Amino acid sequence: MQAAVYTGKGVIALQTRDNPRAGADEVLVRIHAASICGTDLKILRGGHFRVGPDETRVLGHELAGEIVEVGAHVGHWTVGQRVSVVPNIGCGHCAMCRKGLNNMCPDYRAFGIDIDGGFQQLMRVTPAALYGGNLFEIPAGMNYEEASLIEPLSCCFNAWKDLAVTPLDRVLILGTGPIAGMFLQLAKAYGARQVIVVGRRAARLAEIAPLGATDTVDSSAVDVLDEMQRLTGGRGVDVALTCAPAPELQVQAMAALARGGRMNFFSGLNKGTTVQIDTNKVHYWGLKLLGSTGSSIQDYASALQLVESGQIKVTDVVTHRFGMADAVAAFDHALSGQGMKTILYPQEARL
Ligand SMILES: [Zn+2]
Ligand SMILES: [Zn+2]
């Protein structure tokens, strides 16, 4: 089989490997769609604390495929079932795992990080993933590309559910990547009265706005906070999400919040970066400053329903698709920052 392998900082190599086999407590999945995420790019740049710059790993944690082999001890799952996975596998016995928060487990393992992931033609689903409830059957009517994007949507949903958005709310989304796109879709699905997206490139704003924005703000052309005041009639926004790893966006989001405002610092900053907070504003205005990382199995199940029901058209964030022969080009493309979501189709040579 072929695999696109991270072989050290900055390098993805297309390799031919022996076909893996399912162990007695595993299933083997033929990967049909795997989406490139900012986390994959972070690893590729050598900036992820769990993947060393000299390690070798098949990246990819946003994936979907079809079961082609089932281990002797495995019940329920059968050859031919279409499946996707929740990538973060909790230890199963810590306080976070006991609450069902596999994404908060300090000892988690994850596909595409500690375990070979989706950018290969065949992937083993480990016993811990199988028995931890990380494998999902794809509902009838949902295609592999949609299923591969449930994972990033589930991370968005994890942040979103705590913001308690209603049709009364004005929502601010800072950033123009696929995560920003998914938050626009959520804001629209939840009926937010106003959805403002901020970016620094006009072309990206034009690309992302149809996903659900009522207003766009080009931060290279106007003062974001002045424009926020103008667009909201001086009220500020009720909800804000930062979707790019820039400290100035966090500052802008906090400054733009109205009384009773809620926000989520969704994109993490580089390690060691800090941002000043006006705690008097938090105190007197009753702000809720939240964070979240990854998604639990429950978040994943919720995101799956949002796509299955047609409320979120998750593939609308996809702008580029590549076959396996062009896997290296797919990463180069994603690294260049063009377009929103890039999908690899491991069973196709070229698209
Ligand atoms: Zn991801
Ligand atoms: Zn745990």
Tab-separated table of C-alpha atoms and ligand atoms in Angstrom:
chain	number	residue	atom	x	y	z
A	1	MET	CA	0.000	0.000	0.000
A	2	GLN	CA	0.978	3.632	-0.275
A	3	ALA	CA	1.355	6.021	2.637
A	4	ALA	CA	2.205	9.715	2.857
A	5	VAL	CA	4.645	9.675	5.765
A	6	TYR	CA	6.031	12.467	7.908
A	7	THR	CA	9.740	11.591	8.104
A	8	GLY	CA	11.038	14.627	9.944
A	9	LYS	CA	10.604	18.374	10.117
A	10	GLY	CA	9.274	19.756	6.855
A	11	VAL	CA	9.233	16.418	4.994
A	12	ILE	CA	6.322	14.302	3.742
A	13	ALA	CA	7.405	11.276	1.687
A	14	LEU	CA	5.219	8.998	-0.406
A	15	GLN	CA	6.229	5.457	0.620
A	16	THR	CA	5.219	1.950	-0.393
A	17	ARG	CA	4.685	-0.164	2.718
A	18	ASP	CA	3.579	-3.729	3.411
A	19	ASN	CA	-0.177	-3.954	3.840
A	20	PRO	CA	-0.975	-3.896	7.575
A	21	ARG	CA	-3.173	-6.658	9.021
A	22	ALA	CA	-5.798	-6.342	11.735
A	23	GLY	CA	-4.766	-7.828	15.089
A	24	ALA	CA	-7.239	-10.050	16.971
A	25	ASP	CA	-8.724	-6.955	18.706
A	26	GLU	CA	-8.478	-4.579	15.760
A	27	VAL	CA	-10.178	-3.711	12.502
A	28	LEU	CA	-8.463	-2.635	9.315
A	29	VAL	CA	-9.926	0.323	7.409
A	30	ARG	CA	-9.409	1.204	3.751
A	31	ILE	CA	-9.179	4.993	3.892
A	32	HIS	CA	-11.293	6.755	1.262
A	33	ALA	CA	-10.977	10.372	2.396
A	34	ALA	CA	-8.559	12.126	4.753
A	35	SER	CA	-8.594	15.843	5.345
A	36	ILE	CA	-5.488	17.952	6.007
A	37	CYS	CA	-5.783	19.918	9.260
A	38	GLY	CA	-3.798	22.792	10.732
A	39	THR	CA	-2.501	20.290	13.311
A	40	ASP	CA	-0.937	18.184	10.523
A	41	LEU	CA	0.753	21.325	9.219
A	42	LYS	CA	1.913	22.216	12.729
A	43	ILE	CA	3.557	18.766	13.040
A	44	LEU	CA	5.073	19.143	9.573
A	45	ARG	CA	6.613	22.463	10.580
A	46	GLY	CA	8.094	20.700	13.630
A	47	GLY	CA	5.942	22.529	16.139
A	48	HIS	CA	3.899	19.796	17.851
A	49	PHE	CA	4.943	18.714	21.342
A	50	ARG	CA	3.840	15.098	20.838
A	51	VAL	CA	5.593	14.443	17.524
A	52	GLY	CA	9.349	14.961	17.585
A	53	PRO	CA	11.121	16.599	14.632
A	54	ASP	CA	12.902	13.295	13.838
A	55	GLU	CA	9.977	10.925	14.301
A	56	THR	CA	8.286	8.989	11.516
A	57	ARG	CA	4.497	9.007	11.450
A	58	VAL	CA	1.571	8.723	9.071
A	59	LEU	CA	-0.316	11.915	9.931
A	60	GLY	CA	-4.043	12.508	9.466
A	61	HIS	CA	-6.780	12.396	12.106
A	62	GLU	CA	-9.760	13.526	9.980
A	63	LEU	CA	-10.574	10.390	8.027
A	64	ALA	CA	-13.212	7.993	6.784
A	65	GLY	CA	-13.164	4.614	5.093
A	66	GLU	CA	-14.482	1.091	4.863
A	67	ILE	CA	-13.719	-1.920	7.058
A	68	VAL	CA	-11.796	-4.547	5.083
A	69	GLU	CA	-10.675	-6.891	7.886
A	70	VAL	CA	-12.066	-7.658	11.345
A	71	GLY	CA	-9.983	-9.283	14.109
A	72	ALA	CA	-11.083	-12.642	15.561
A	73	HIS	CA	-12.085	-11.161	18.948
A	74	VAL	CA	-14.065	-8.223	17.553
A	75	GLY	CA	-17.852	-8.251	17.707
A	76	HIS	CA	-20.356	-5.830	16.136
A	77	TRP	CA	-18.090	-4.581	13.324
A	78	THR	CA	-18.148	-6.290	9.928
A	79	VAL	CA	-16.297	-6.100	6.633
A	80	GLY	CA	-17.873	-3.535	4.312
A	81	GLN	CA	-19.129	-1.175	7.024
A	82	ARG	CA	-18.312	2.478	6.346
A	83	VAL	CA	-16.630	4.115	9.332
A	84	SER	CA	-14.932	7.207	10.704
A	85	VAL	CA	-13.063	7.751	13.972
A	86	VAL	CA	-12.783	10.109	16.894
A	87	PRO	CA	-8.993	10.517	16.863
A	88	ASN	CA	-8.281	11.191	20.543
A	89	ILE	CA	-8.267	7.974	22.555
A	90	GLY	CA	-8.499	8.487	26.310
A	91	CYS	CA	-6.676	6.281	28.817
A	92	GLY	CA	-10.084	5.192	30.110
A	93	HIS	CA	-9.360	5.515	33.828
A	94	CYS	CA	-8.367	9.117	34.669
A	95	ALA	CA	-10.781	11.687	36.131
A	96	MET	CA	-11.400	13.290	32.706
A	97	CYS	CA	-12.042	9.957	30.995
A	98	ARG	CA	-14.442	9.047	33.821
A	99	LYS	CA	-16.443	12.149	32.837
A	100	GLY	CA	-16.474	11.095	29.189
A	101	LEU	CA	-13.944	13.796	28.267
A	102	ASN	CA	-11.506	11.667	26.246
A	103	ASN	CA	-10.245	14.899	24.636
A	104	MET	CA	-9.126	16.198	28.058
A	105	CYS	CA	-7.244	13.048	29.073
A	106	PRO	CA	-3.643	13.931	30.010
A	107	ASP	CA	-2.504	10.528	28.713
A	108	TYR	CA	-4.464	10.432	25.469
A	109	ARG	CA	-3.136	8.814	22.320
A	110	ALA	CA	-4.339	9.925	18.906
A	111	PHE	CA	-4.482	8.790	15.314
A	112	GLY	CA	-2.108	10.840	13.188
A	113	ILE	CA	-0.093	11.852	16.265
A	114	ASP	CA	1.005	8.756	18.254
A	115	ILE	CA	-0.656	6.177	15.999
A	116	ASP	CA	-0.409	6.044	12.200
A	117	GLY	CA	-3.383	7.946	10.825
A	118	GLY	CA	-5.352	8.628	7.682
A	119	PHE	CA	-2.862	9.607	4.980
A	120	GLN	CA	-2.380	5.966	3.941
A	121	GLN	CA	-4.438	3.439	2.033
A	122	LEU	CA	-5.014	1.045	4.963
A	123	MET	CA	-5.201	1.964	8.645
A	124	ARG	CA	-5.371	-0.216	11.750
A	125	VAL	CA	-7.927	0.796	14.371
A	126	THR	CA	-6.248	-0.138	17.650
A	127	PRO	CA	-7.960	-2.075	20.474
A	128	ALA	CA	-8.049	1.017	22.729
A	129	ALA	CA	-9.844	2.987	19.999
A	130	LEU	CA	-12.219	0.149	19.222
A	131	TYR	CA	-13.186	-0.547	22.830
A	132	GLY	CA	-13.086	3.140	23.805
A	133	GLY	CA	-15.974	3.886	21.456
A	134	ASN	CA	-13.887	5.897	18.989
A	135	LEU	CA	-15.136	4.078	15.882
A	136	PHE	CA	-18.391	5.328	14.300
A	137	GLU	CA	-20.479	3.846	11.513
A	138	ILE	CA	-21.145	6.441	8.807
A	139	PRO	CA	-24.906	6.948	8.350
A	140	ALA	CA	-26.417	5.923	5.017
A	141	GLY	CA	-26.498	8.901	2.658
A	142	MET	CA	-23.345	10.496	4.049
A	143	ASN	CA	-20.286	10.288	1.811
A	144	TYR	CA	-16.692	9.693	2.890
A	145	GLU	CA	-15.655	13.306	2.410
A	146	GLU	CA	-18.468	14.518	4.674
A	147	ALA	CA	-17.572	11.839	7.219
A	148	SER	CA	-13.904	12.871	7.249
A	149	LEU	CA	-14.987	16.408	8.172
A	150	ILE	CA	-17.116	15.377	11.168
A	151	GLU	CA	-13.944	15.514	13.277
A	152	PRO	CA	-13.096	19.213	12.793
A	153	LEU	CA	-16.803	20.065	13.059
A	154	SER	CA	-16.957	18.158	16.354
A	155	CYS	CA	-14.097	20.291	17.733
A	156	CYS	CA	-16.050	23.396	16.689
A	157	PHE	CA	-19.208	21.979	18.255
A	158	ASN	CA	-17.325	21.370	21.517
A	159	ALA	CA	-16.503	25.094	21.680
A	160	TRP	CA	-19.894	26.157	20.341
A	161	LYS	CA	-22.122	24.288	22.786
A	162	ASP	CA	-20.783	26.250	25.782
A	163	LEU	CA	-21.417	29.627	24.105
A	164	ALA	CA	-25.200	29.079	24.240
A	165	VAL	CA	-25.876	30.960	20.994
A	166	THR	CA	-29.490	31.997	20.316
A	167	PRO	CA	-31.184	33.980	17.500
A	168	LEU	CA	-30.743	37.094	19.675
A	169	ASP	CA	-26.951	36.985	19.413
A	170	ARG	CA	-24.430	38.865	17.297
A	171	VAL	CA	-21.478	36.575	16.567
A	172	LEU	CA	-17.926	37.609	15.646
A	173	ILE	CA	-15.592	35.127	13.953
A	174	LEU	CA	-11.950	36.134	13.569
A	175	GLY	CA	-10.148	34.197	10.832
A	176	THR	CA	-10.944	32.835	7.375
A	177	GLY	CA	-9.769	29.200	7.498
A	178	PRO	CA	-11.951	26.063	7.465
A	179	ILE	CA	-12.579	26.265	11.219
A	180	ALA	CA	-13.873	29.817	10.791
A	181	GLY	CA	-16.026	28.478	7.954
A	182	MET	CA	-17.530	25.801	10.183
A	183	PHE	CA	-18.303	28.358	12.903
A	184	LEU	CA	-20.055	30.509	10.288
A	185	GLN	CA	-22.140	27.480	9.372
A	186	LEU	CA	-22.970	26.793	13.020
A	187	ALA	CA	-23.922	30.440	13.594
A	188	LYS	CA	-26.241	30.323	10.604
A	189	ALA	CA	-27.746	26.970	11.651
A	190	TYR	CA	-28.420	28.353	15.143
A	191	GLY	CA	-30.067	31.443	13.684
A	192	ALA	CA	-27.737	34.123	15.065
A	193	ARG	CA	-29.097	37.557	14.061
A	194	GLN	CA	-25.720	38.887	12.886
A	195	VAL	CA	-22.543	36.999	11.958
A	196	ILE	CA	-19.432	39.074	11.316
A	197	VAL	CA	-16.269	37.517	9.875
A	198	VAL	CA	-12.924	39.314	10.075
A	199	GLY	CA	-9.936	38.545	7.841
A	200	ARG	CA	-6.963	40.339	6.375
A	201	ARG	CA	-7.338	39.181	2.773
A	202	ALA	CA	-10.276	40.318	0.660
A	203	ALA	CA	-10.188	37.195	-1.544
A	204	ARG	CA	-10.486	34.866	1.468
A	205	LEU	CA	-13.327	36.945	2.904
A	206	ALA	CA	-15.175	36.704	-0.392
A	207	GLU	CA	-14.639	32.918	-0.400
A	208	ILE	CA	-15.830	32.335	3.161
A	209	ALA	CA	-18.694	34.843	3.462
A	210	PRO	CA	-21.329	32.677	1.663
A	211	LEU	CA	-21.008	30.047	4.425
A	212	GLY	CA	-23.049	32.244	6.747
A	213	ALA	CA	-21.655	35.755	7.256
A	214	THR	CA	-23.971	38.753	7.326
A	215	ASP	CA	-20.991	41.157	7.351
A	216	THR	CA	-17.296	40.953	6.446
A	217	VAL	CA	-14.487	43.114	7.805
A	218	ASP	CA	-11.155	43.411	6.003
A	219	SER	CA	-8.690	44.063	8.819
A	220	SER	CA	-6.035	45.221	6.339
A	221	ALA	CA	-8.293	48.091	5.272
A	222	VAL	CA	-10.231	49.254	8.355
A	223	ASP	CA	-9.881	49.429	12.144
A	224	VAL	CA	-11.570	46.250	13.373
A	225	LEU	CA	-12.940	47.666	16.627
A	226	ASP	CA	-14.276	50.845	15.026
A	227	GLU	CA	-15.938	48.747	12.354
A	228	MET	CA	-17.372	46.411	15.002
A	229	GLN	CA	-18.945	49.384	16.775
A	230	ARG	CA	-20.400	50.633	13.509
A	231	LEU	CA	-21.779	47.252	12.440
A	232	THR	CA	-23.414	46.566	15.815
A	233	GLY	CA	-24.791	50.061	16.396
A	234	GLY	CA	-22.306	50.577	19.232
A	235	ARG	CA	-23.427	47.442	21.123
A	236	GLY	CA	-20.500	45.109	20.530
A	237	VAL	CA	-20.889	41.378	19.952
A	238	ASP	CA	-22.425	38.765	22.221
A	239	VAL	CA	-20.206	35.911	21.087
A	240	ALA	CA	-16.668	35.835	19.645
A	241	LEU	CA	-14.377	33.044	18.437
A	242	THR	CA	-10.707	33.393	17.513
A	243	CYS	CA	-9.861	31.031	14.647
A	244	ALA	CA	-6.226	31.875	13.883
A	245	PRO	CA	-3.206	31.602	16.208
A	246	ALA	CA	-2.635	35.353	16.597
A	247	PRO	CA	-2.584	37.127	19.991
A	248	GLU	CA	-3.948	40.360	18.480
A	249	LEU	CA	-7.128	38.511	17.471
A	250	GLN	CA	-7.670	37.467	21.084
A	251	VAL	CA	-7.268	41.088	22.176
A	252	GLN	CA	-9.709	42.272	19.497
A	253	ALA	CA	-12.263	39.615	20.433
A	254	MET	CA	-12.227	40.564	24.115
A	255	ALA	CA	-12.473	44.263	23.251
A	256	ALA	CA	-15.417	43.687	20.907
A	257	LEU	CA	-17.554	41.821	23.479
A	258	ALA	CA	-20.766	43.411	24.735
A	259	ARG	CA	-22.018	43.133	28.320
A	260	GLY	CA	-22.731	39.500	29.077
A	261	GLY	CA	-20.507	38.481	26.155
A	262	ARG	CA	-19.014	35.007	25.730
A	263	MET	CA	-15.975	33.995	23.765
A	264	ASN	CA	-13.793	30.991	23.027
A	265	PHE	CA	-10.027	31.150	22.430
A	266	PHE	CA	-10.303	28.409	19.825
A	267	SER	CA	-6.927	28.615	18.074
A	268	GLY	CA	-4.054	28.076	20.477
A	269	LEU	CA	-1.084	30.437	20.431
A	270	ASN	CA	2.545	29.421	20.183
A	271	LYS	CA	3.796	28.102	23.510
A	272	GLY	CA	4.798	30.880	25.886
A	273	THR	CA	2.759	33.612	24.191
A	274	THR	CA	0.611	35.570	26.646
A	275	VAL	CA	-2.126	38.168	26.255
A	276	GLN	CA	-3.237	40.858	28.716
A	277	ILE	CA	-6.821	40.707	29.951
A	278	ASP	CA	-8.831	43.663	31.302
A	279	THR	CA	-10.222	41.720	34.264
A	280	ASN	CA	-12.360	44.684	35.340
A	281	LYS	CA	-14.255	44.382	32.077
A	282	VAL	CA	-14.641	40.646	32.685
A	283	HIS	CA	-15.878	41.379	36.222
A	284	TYR	CA	-18.270	44.295	35.652
A	285	TRP	CA	-19.559	43.162	32.282
A	286	GLY	CA	-19.971	39.529	33.315
A	287	LEU	CA	-17.915	38.153	30.454
A	288	LYS	CA	-17.324	34.449	29.950
A	289	LEU	CA	-13.870	33.716	28.504
A	290	LEU	CA	-13.758	30.056	27.495
A	291	GLY	CA	-11.394	27.570	25.911
A	292	SER	CA	-11.711	24.105	24.441
A	293	THR	CA	-9.556	21.550	22.702
A	294	GLY	CA	-10.461	18.604	20.510
A	295	SER	CA	-13.788	16.863	20.954
A	296	SER	CA	-15.289	14.144	23.083
A	297	ILE	CA	-17.021	11.111	21.666
A	298	GLN	CA	-20.311	12.793	22.592
A	299	ASP	CA	-19.362	15.976	20.670
A	300	TYR	CA	-18.511	13.802	17.692
A	301	ALA	CA	-21.889	12.081	17.837
A	302	SER	CA	-23.593	15.499	17.926
A	303	ALA	CA	-21.588	16.816	14.957
A	304	LEU	CA	-22.455	13.676	13.003
A	305	GLN	CA	-26.157	14.408	13.529
A	306	LEU	CA	-25.777	18.040	12.428
A	307	VAL	CA	-24.350	16.842	9.110
A	308	GLU	CA	-26.674	13.847	8.712
A	309	SER	CA	-29.709	16.099	9.160
A	310	GLY	CA	-28.454	18.500	6.492
A	311	GLN	CA	-28.221	21.454	8.887
A	312	ILE	CA	-24.485	21.805	8.244
A	313	LYS	CA	-23.143	21.383	4.688
A	314	VAL	CA	-19.700	20.507	5.903
A	315	THR	CA	-18.095	19.926	2.493
A	316	ASP	CA	-18.742	23.567	1.574
A	317	VAL	CA	-15.408	24.350	3.274
A	318	VAL	CA	-13.513	22.049	0.867
A	319	THR	CA	-11.641	23.913	-1.853
A	320	HIS	CA	-9.036	21.372	-3.077
A	321	ARG	CA	-8.849	17.592	-3.573
A	322	PHE	CA	-5.799	15.448	-4.370
A	323	GLY	CA	-5.133	11.757	-5.142
A	324	MET	CA	-2.381	9.679	-3.537
A	325	ALA	CA	0.177	10.255	-6.315
A	326	ASP	CA	-0.075	13.964	-5.515
A	327	ALA	CA	0.007	13.628	-1.720
A	328	VAL	CA	3.201	15.654	-1.367
A	329	ALA	CA	1.720	18.374	-3.582
A	330	ALA	CA	-1.413	18.325	-1.403
A	331	PHE	CA	0.670	19.198	1.664
A	332	ASP	CA	2.622	21.858	-0.230
A	333	HIS	CA	-0.697	23.341	-1.289
A	334	ALA	CA	-2.100	23.315	2.255
A	335	LEU	CA	1.124	24.819	3.634
A	336	SER	CA	0.884	27.654	1.111
A	337	GLY	CA	-2.268	28.863	2.888
A	338	GLN	CA	-4.358	28.927	-0.286
A	339	GLY	CA	-7.982	27.877	-0.171
A	340	MET	CA	-9.759	26.441	2.863
A	341	LYS	CA	-9.868	22.656	3.290
A	342	THR	CA	-7.691	20.208	1.328
A	343	ILE	CA	-8.790	16.557	1.103
A	344	LEU	CA	-6.629	13.567	0.168
A	345	TYR	CA	-8.286	10.605	-1.547
A	346	PRO	CA	-5.857	7.717	-0.815
A	347	GLN	CA	-7.572	5.221	-3.162
A	348	GLU	CA	-7.335	7.533	-6.180
A	349	ALA	CA	-4.029	8.050	-7.970
A	350	ARG	CA	-4.948	11.511	-9.252
A	351	LEU	CA	-7.957	13.799	-9.135
B	1	ZN	ZN	-7.911	18.461	12.865
B	2	ZN	ZN	-7.733	9.469	30.634
